[in-house]
Coordinates of C-alpha atoms (C1' of nucleotides) in Angstrom, one line a residue:
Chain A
X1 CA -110.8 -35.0 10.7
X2 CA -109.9 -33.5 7.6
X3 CA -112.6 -31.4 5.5
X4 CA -110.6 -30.1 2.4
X5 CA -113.1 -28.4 0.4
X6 CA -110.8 -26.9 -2.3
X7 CA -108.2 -29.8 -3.4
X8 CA -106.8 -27.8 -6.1
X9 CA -104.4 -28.9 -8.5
X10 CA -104.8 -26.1 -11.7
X11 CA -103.0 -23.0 -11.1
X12 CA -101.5 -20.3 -11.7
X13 CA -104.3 -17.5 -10.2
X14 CA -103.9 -15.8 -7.1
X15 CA -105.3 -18.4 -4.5
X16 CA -102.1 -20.6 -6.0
X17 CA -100.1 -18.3 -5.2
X18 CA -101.0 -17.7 -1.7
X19 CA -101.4 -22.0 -1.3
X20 CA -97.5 -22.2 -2.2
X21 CA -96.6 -19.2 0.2
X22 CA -98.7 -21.0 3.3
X23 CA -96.9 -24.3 2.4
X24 CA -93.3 -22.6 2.7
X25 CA -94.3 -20.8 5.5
X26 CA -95.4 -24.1 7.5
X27 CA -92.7 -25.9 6.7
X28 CA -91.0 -23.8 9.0
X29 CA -93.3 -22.7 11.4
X30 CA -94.3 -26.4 11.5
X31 CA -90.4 -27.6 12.0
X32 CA -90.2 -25.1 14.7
X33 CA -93.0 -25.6 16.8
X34 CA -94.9 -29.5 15.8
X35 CA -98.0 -29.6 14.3
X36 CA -99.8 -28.8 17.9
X37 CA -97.6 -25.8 18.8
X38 CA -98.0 -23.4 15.3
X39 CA -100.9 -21.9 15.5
X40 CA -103.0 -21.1 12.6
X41 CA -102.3 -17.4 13.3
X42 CA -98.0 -18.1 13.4
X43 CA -98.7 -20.0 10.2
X44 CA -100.6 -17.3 8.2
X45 CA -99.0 -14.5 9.4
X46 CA -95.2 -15.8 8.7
X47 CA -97.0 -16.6 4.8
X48 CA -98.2 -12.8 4.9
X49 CA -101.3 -14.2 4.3
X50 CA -105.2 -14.0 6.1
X51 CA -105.7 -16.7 9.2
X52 CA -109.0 -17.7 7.0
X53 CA -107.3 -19.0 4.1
X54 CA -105.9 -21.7 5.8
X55 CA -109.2 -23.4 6.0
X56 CA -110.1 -22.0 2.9
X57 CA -107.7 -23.4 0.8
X58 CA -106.8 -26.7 2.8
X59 CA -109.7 -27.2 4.7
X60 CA -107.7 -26.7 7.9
X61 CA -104.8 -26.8 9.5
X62 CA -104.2 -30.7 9.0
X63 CA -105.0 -30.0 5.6
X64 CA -101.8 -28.1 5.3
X65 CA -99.8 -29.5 7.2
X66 CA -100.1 -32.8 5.1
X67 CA -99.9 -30.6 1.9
X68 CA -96.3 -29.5 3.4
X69 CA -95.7 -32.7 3.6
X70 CA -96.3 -33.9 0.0
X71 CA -94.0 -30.6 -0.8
X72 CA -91.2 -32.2 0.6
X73 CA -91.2 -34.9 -0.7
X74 CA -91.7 -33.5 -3.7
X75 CA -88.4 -31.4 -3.3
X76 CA -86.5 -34.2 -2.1
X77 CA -87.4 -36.6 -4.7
X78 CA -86.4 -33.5 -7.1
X79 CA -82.9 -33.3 -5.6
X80 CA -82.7 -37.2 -5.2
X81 CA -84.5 -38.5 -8.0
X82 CA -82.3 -38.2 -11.2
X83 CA -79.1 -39.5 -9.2
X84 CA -81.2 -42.5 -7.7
X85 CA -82.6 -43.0 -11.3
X86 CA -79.3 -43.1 -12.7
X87 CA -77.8 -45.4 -10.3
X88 CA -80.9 -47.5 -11.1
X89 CA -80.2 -47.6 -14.2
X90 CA -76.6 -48.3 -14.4
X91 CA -77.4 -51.2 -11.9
X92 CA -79.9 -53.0 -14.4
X93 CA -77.3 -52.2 -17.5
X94 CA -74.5 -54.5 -16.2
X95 CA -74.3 -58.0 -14.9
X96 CA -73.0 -58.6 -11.3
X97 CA -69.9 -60.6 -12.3
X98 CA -66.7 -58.7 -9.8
X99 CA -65.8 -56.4 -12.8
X100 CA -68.4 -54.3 -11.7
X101 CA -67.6 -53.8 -8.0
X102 CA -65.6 -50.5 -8.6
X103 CA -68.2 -49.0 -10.0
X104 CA -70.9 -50.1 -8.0
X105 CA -68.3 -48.1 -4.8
X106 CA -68.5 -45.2 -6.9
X107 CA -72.3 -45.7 -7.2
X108 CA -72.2 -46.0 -3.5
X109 CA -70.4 -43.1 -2.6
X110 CA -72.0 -40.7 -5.2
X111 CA -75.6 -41.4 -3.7
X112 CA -74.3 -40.7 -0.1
X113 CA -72.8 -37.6 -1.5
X114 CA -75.4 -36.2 -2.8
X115 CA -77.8 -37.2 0.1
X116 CA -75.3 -35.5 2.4
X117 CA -75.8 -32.5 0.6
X118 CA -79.0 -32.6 0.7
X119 CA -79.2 -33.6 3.9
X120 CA -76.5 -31.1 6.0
X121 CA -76.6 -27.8 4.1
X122 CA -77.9 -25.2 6.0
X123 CA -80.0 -23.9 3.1
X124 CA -84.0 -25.2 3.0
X125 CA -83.1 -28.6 4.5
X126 CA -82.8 -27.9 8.0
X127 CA -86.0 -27.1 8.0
X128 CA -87.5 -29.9 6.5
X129 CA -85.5 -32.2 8.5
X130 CA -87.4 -30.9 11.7
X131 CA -90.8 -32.1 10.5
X132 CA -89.4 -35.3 8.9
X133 CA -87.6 -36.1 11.7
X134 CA -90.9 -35.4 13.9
X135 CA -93.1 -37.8 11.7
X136 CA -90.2 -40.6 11.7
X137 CA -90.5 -40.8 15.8
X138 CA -94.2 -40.2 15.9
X139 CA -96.0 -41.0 12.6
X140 CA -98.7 -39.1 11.2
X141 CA -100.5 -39.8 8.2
X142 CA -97.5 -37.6 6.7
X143 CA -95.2 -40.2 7.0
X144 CA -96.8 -42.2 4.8
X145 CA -96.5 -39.4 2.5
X146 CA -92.4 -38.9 2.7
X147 CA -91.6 -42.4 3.1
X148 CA -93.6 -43.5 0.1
X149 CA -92.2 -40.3 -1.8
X150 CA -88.4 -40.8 -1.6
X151 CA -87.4 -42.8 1.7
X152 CA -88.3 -46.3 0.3
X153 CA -86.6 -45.9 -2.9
X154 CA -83.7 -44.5 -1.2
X155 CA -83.2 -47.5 1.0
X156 CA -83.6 -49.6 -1.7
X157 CA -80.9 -49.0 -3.7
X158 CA -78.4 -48.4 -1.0
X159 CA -79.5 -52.6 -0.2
X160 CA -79.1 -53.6 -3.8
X161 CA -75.4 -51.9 -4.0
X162 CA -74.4 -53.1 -0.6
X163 CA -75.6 -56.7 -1.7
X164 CA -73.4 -56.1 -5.0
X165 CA -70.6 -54.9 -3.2
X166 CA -70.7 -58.2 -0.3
X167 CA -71.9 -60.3 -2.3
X168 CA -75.0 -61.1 -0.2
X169 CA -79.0 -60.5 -1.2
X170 CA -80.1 -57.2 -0.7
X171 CA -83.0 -58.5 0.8
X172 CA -80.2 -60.1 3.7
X173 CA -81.3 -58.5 7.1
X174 CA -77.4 -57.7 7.2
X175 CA -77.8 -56.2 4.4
X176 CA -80.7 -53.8 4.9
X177 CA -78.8 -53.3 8.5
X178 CA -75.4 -51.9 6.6
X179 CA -78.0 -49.7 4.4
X180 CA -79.2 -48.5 7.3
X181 CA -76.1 -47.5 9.0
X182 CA -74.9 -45.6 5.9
X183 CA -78.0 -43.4 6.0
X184 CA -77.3 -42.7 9.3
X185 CA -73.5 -41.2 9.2
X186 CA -74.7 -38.7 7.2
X187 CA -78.4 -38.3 8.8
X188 CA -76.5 -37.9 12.3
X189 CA -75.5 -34.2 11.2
X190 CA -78.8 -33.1 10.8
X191 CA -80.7 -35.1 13.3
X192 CA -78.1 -34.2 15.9
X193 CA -77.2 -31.2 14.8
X194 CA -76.5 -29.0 18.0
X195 CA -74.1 -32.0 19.5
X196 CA -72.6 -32.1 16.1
X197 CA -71.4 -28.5 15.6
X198 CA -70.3 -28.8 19.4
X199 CA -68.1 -31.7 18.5
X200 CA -66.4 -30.1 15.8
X201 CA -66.0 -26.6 17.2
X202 CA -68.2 -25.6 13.7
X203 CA -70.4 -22.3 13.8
X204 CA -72.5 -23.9 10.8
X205 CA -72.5 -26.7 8.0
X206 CA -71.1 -24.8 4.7
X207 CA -69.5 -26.4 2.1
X208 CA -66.1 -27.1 3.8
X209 CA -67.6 -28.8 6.6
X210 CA -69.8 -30.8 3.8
X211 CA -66.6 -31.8 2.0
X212 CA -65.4 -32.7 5.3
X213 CA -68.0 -34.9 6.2
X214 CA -68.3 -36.5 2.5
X215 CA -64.4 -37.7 3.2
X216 CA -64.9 -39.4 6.1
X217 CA -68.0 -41.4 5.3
X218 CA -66.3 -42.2 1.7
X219 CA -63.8 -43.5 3.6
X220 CA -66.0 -45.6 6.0
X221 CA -67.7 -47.1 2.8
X222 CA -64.9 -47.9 1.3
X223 CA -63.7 -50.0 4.9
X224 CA -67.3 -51.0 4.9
X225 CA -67.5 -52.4 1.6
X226 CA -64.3 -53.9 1.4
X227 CA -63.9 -55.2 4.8
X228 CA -67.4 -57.6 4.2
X229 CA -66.5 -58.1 0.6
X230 CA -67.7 -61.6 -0.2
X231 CA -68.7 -62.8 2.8
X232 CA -72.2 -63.9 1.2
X233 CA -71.4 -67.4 3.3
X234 CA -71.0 -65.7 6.6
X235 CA -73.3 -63.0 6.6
X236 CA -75.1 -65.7 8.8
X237 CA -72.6 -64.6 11.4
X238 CA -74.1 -61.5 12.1
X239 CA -77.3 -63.0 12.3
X240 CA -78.5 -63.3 15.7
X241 CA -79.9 -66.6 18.0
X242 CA -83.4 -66.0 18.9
Chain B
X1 CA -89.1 -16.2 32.1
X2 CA -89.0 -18.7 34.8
X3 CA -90.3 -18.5 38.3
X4 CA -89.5 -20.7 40.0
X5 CA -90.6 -20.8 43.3
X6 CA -89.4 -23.5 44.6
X7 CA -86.1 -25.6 43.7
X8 CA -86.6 -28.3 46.6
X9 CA -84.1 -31.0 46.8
X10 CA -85.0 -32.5 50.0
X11 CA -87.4 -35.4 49.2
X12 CA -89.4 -38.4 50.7
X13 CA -92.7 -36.3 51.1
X14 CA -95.8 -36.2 49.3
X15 CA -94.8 -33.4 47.2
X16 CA -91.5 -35.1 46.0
X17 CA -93.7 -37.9 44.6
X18 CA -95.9 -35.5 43.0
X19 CA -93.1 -33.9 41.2
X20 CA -91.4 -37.4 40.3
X21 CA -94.5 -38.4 38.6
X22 CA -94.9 -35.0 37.1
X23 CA -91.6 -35.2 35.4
X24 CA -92.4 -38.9 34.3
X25 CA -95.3 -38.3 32.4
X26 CA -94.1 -34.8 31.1
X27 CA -91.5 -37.4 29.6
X28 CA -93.7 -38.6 27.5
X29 CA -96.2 -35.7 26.7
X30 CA -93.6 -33.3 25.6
X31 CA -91.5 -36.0 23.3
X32 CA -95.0 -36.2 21.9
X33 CA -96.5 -32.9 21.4
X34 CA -93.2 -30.7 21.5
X35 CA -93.1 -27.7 24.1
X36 CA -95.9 -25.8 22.7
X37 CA -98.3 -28.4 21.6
X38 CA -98.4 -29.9 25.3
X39 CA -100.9 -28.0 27.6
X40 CA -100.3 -28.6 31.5
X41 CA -104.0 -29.8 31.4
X42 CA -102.1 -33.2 29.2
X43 CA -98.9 -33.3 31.5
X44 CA -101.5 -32.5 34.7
X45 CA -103.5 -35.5 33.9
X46 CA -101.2 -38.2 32.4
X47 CA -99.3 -37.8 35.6
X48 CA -102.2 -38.2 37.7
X49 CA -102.1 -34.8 39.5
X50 CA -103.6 -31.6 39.7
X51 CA -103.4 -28.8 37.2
X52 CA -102.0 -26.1 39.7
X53 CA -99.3 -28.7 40.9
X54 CA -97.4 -27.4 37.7
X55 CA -96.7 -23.4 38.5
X56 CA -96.6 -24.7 42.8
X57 CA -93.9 -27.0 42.0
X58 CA -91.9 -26.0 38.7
X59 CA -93.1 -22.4 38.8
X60 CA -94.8 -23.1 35.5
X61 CA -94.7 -25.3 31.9
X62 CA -91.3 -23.9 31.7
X63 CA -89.7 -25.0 34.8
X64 CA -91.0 -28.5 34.5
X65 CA -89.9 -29.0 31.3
X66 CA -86.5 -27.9 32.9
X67 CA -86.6 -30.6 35.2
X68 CA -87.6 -32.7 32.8
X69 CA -84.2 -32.2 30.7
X70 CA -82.2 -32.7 33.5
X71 CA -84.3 -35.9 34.6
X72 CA -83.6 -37.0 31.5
X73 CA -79.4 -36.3 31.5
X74 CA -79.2 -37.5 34.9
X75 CA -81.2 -41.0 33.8
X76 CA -78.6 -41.4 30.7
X77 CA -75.8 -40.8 32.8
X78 CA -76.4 -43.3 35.2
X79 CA -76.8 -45.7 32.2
X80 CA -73.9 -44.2 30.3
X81 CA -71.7 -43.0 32.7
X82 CA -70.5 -46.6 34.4
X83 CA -69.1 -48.2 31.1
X84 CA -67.8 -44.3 30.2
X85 CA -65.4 -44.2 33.4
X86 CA -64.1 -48.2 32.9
X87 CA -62.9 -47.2 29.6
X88 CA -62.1 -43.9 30.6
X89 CA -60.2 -45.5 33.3
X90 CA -58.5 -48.5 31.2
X91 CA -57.6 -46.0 28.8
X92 CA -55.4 -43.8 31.5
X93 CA -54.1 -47.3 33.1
X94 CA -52.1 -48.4 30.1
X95 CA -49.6 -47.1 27.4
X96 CA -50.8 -46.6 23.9
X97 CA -48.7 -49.3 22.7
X98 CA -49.3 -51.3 19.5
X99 CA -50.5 -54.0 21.9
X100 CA -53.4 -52.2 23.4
X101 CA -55.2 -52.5 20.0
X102 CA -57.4 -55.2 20.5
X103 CA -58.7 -53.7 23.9
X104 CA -59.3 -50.2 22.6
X105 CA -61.7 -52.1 19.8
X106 CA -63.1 -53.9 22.9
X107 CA -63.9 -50.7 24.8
X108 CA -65.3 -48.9 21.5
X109 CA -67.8 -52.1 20.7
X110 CA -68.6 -51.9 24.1
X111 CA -69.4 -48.2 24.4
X112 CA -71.3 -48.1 21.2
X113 CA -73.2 -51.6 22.4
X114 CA -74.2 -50.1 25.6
X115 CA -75.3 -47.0 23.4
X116 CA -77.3 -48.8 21.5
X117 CA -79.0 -50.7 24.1
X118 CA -79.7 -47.5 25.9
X119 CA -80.8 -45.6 22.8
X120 CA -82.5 -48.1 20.8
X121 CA -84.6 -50.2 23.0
X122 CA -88.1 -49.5 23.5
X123 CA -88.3 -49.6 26.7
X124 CA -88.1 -45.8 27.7
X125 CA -85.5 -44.3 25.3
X126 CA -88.5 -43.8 22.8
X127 CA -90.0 -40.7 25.2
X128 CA -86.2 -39.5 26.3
X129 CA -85.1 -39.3 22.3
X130 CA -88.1 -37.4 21.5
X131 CA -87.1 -34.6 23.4
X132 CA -83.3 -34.9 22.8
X133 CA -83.9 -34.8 19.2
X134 CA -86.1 -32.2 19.6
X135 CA -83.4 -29.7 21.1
X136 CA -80.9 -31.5 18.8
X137 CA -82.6 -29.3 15.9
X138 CA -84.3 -26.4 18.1
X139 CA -81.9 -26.1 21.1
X140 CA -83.1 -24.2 24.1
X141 CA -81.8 -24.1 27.5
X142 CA -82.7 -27.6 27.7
X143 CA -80.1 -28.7 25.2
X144 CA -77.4 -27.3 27.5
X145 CA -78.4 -29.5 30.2
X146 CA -78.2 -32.8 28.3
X147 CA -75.1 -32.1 26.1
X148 CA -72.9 -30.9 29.1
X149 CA -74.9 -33.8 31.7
X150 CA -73.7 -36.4 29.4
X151 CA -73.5 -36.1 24.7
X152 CA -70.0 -34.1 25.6
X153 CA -68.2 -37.1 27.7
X154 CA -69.4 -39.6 25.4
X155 CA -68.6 -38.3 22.3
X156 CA -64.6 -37.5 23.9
X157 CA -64.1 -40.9 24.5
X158 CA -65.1 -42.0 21.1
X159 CA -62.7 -39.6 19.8
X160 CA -60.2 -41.0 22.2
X161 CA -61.0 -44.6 21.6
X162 CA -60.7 -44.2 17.5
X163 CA -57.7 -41.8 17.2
X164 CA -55.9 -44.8 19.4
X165 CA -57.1 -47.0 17.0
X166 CA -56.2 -45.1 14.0
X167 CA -53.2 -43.3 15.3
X168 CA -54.6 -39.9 14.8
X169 CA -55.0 -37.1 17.2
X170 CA -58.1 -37.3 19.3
X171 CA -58.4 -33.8 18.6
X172 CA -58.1 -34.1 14.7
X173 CA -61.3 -33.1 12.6
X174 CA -61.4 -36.2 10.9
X175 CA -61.2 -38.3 14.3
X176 CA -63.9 -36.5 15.7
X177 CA -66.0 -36.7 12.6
X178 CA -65.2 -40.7 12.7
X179 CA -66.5 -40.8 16.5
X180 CA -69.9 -38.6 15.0
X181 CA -70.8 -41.2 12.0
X182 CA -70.2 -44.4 14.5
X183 CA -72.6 -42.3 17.1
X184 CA -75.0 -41.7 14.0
X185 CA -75.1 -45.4 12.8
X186 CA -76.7 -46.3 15.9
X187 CA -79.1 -43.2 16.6
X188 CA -80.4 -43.6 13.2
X189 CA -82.6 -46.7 14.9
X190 CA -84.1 -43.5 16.8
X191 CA -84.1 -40.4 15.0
X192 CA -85.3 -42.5 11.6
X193 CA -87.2 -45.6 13.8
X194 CA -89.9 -45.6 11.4
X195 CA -88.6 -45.5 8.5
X196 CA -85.8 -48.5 9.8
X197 CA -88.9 -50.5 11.2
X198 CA -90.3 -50.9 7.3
X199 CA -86.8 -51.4 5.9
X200 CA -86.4 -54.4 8.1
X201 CA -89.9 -55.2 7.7
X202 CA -90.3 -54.9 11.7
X203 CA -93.1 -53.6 13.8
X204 CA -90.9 -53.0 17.0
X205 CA -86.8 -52.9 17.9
X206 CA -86.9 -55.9 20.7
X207 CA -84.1 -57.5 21.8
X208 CA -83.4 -59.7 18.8
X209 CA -83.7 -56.8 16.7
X210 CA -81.0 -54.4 19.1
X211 CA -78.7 -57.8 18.8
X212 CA -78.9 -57.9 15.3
X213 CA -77.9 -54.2 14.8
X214 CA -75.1 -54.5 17.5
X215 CA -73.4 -57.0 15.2
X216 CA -73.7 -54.7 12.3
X217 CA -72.5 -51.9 14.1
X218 CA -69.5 -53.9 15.4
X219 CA -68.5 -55.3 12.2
X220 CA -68.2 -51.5 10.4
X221 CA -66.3 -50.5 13.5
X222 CA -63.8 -53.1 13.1
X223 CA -63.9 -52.1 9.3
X224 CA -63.4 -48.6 9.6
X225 CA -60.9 -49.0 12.7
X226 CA -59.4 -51.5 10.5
X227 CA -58.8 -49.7 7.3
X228 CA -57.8 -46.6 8.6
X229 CA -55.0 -48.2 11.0
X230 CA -52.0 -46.1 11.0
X231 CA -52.9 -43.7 8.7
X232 CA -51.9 -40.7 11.0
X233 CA -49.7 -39.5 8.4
X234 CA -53.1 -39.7 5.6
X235 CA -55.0 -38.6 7.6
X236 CA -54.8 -34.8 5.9
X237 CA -56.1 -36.6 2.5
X238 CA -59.7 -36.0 4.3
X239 CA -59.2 -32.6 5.1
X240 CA -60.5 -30.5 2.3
X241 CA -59.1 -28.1 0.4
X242 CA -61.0 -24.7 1.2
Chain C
dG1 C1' -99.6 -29.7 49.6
dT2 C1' -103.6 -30.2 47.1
dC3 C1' -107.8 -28.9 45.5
dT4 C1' -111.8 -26.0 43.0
dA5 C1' -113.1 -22.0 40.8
dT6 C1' -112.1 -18.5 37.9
dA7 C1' -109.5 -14.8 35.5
dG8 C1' -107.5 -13.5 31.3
dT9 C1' -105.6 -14.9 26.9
dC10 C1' -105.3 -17.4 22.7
dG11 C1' -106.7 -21.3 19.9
dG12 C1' -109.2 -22.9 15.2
dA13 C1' -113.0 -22.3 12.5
dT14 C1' -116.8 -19.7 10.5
dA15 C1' -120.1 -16.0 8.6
dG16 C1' -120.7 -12.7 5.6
dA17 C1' -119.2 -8.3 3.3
dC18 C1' -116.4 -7.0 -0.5
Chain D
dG1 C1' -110.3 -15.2 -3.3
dT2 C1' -109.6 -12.3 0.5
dC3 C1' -110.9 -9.8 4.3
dT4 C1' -113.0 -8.4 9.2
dA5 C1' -115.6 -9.7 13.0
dT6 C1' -116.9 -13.1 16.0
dC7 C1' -118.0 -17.5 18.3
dC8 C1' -116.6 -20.8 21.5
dG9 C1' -113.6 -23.9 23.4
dA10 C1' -108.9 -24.6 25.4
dC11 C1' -105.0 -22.6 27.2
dT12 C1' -101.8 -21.0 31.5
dA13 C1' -101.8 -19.1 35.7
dT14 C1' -103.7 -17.5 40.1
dA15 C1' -106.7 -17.0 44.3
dG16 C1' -108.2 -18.9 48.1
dA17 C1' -110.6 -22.8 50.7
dC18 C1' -109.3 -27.0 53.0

DNA sequence: GTCTATAGTCGGATAGAC
DNA sequence: GTCTATCCGACTATAGAC
């Protein structure tokens, strides 16, 4: 399908230029409208650029559309990166004997923090989340992209501190389960955001309302947390007859 | 923008059977594609009818993906609704004694079971959440439909249910931001279902799968409910400073 | 109420000048 | 590397026969 005649990485000259203002450009146009609804006109007109360079410099319109894609997860894994990293390695620099069960909550909390952030603020990542969210109920080859880029590692370590903080594998379908149910207190804000600000009365998502959320989802990992705190024996309970 | 031309409600004839299948398959086609990216040649043919049935019977793509939203309300409602008015109804038929504790936990593990059952199983939740995520992030007039047909009384009685639980207002921020992350722990199976389906290493949400995350969902809701019993007086230490 | 045929518009991609 | 002009297919909607 795809024909990319240019895949150019050097840069710097002018078609670079214009590649990086097509790529922010679709990320919105393709949020707003899925791949099938932007048109190649709406895409290089809101870039300010000529409807020809689209095949010019990505070989067509999938060809930028799955170079967005590789942008965000690019940006995400810039925002996300050096907190996951550190959280990786604090978790490798310390044994797993109970001393370490604060500091694996604070761990916790800090990653959900600072996905939050990312996450809810108004600023780029509502438009992001439109695509992502597009390609996590109907994958495209792009999903491959983000969920290779960030998503996988992401998961990961919300398992491995879960397991640390219950006591059970991180590899425990319970386990995975809780991770996933983190992510999704604070993904809920984005992914339904209209029903959100209803809820709350809220205009927008600014930093009060981030602080607000934060709170309340510290809160639930702390009941979370504690509540199935070394129950690595009856984490079986949760498991399900087939 | 909309025409249309006819807004039958009479029904049994050959023309209400078009339009029920019309709506079916636009379901499906505009989860897919979005509003833009489906052409009424796609919704014409996956629904087994002709092309001009489209602007004779919705008064054009707009109109049926009108009916479509309210199709879609009026289908959740009759799932949701049942359960909604028993615990609305238990709730109004007893005093919010001490006592009632253990039933209001009953009615919220219920609600949110029946939630995800509804949302989470393939069945045909997969087309309806398309959509609803869709105006989640873009509303349109659609999005009125659905969050007045049915997201608003759900997301009261949540409130209701956990300021019981907790002792705080229904009305506080942080109960209504509680009722949001428990509503988020099970849509996440939707709005993220590919990226849950590799992090549990499944290929499709059956019902072994919906059981599994009903019991995980439960267990945080007796957590959180748990932990932040009482606390109607603390419940200011998650408001945030502005 | 449903169909075919068609009008009028817009879609993505290309050719070739600069 | 960027532009204009253009091809051709697909789009929504309508007209009018049945």
């Amino acid at each position: 399908m795809i024909s990319s005649r240019r895949a150019r990485v050097s840069g710097g000259d002018r078609g670079d230029e214009t590649r990086q203002r097509l790529i922010k450009a679709a990320i919105d146009v393709f949020g707003r409208f899925g791949y099938e609804g932007a048109s190649t006109r709406a895409l290089a007109e809101a870039a300010g650029a000529n409807l020809a360079a689209i095949p010019y410099h990505f070989g067509g319109k999938e060809g930028l559309y799955l170079a967005t894609a590789s942008y965000i997860a690019e940006r995400i894994a810039e925002r996300v990166g050096p907190v996951a990293e550190r959280v990786a390695g604090e978790l490798t620099g310390e044994e797993s004997g109970p001393a370490d069960r604060d500091a694996c909550l604070r761990l916790l909390q800090e990653l959900l923090d600072r996905f939050a952030e990312l996450v809810v603020l108004e600023e780029e990542a509502g438009q992001w989340a439109r695509l992502v969210v597009r390609e996590q109920m109907h994958p495209t080859r792009a999903f491959e992209i983000l969920y290779d880029g960030i998503m996988k590692k992401v998961l990961r370590l919300l398992a491995t501190l879960i397991g640390r903080l219950t006591g059970v594998a991180p590899d425990n379908e319970v386990t995975r389960l809780r991770a996933l149910t983190l992510l999704g207190q604070v993904l809920m804000f984005r992914t339904a955001h209209a029903a959100a600000l209803r809820q709350m009365g809220w205009d927008k998502i600014g930093p009060r309302e981030l602080a607000a959320i934060q709170a309340v989802v510290r809160e639930n990992v702390v009941a979370i947390a504690g509540a199935s705190a070394g129950d690595g024996d009856k984490a079986g309970a949760a498991e399900v007859r087939r």
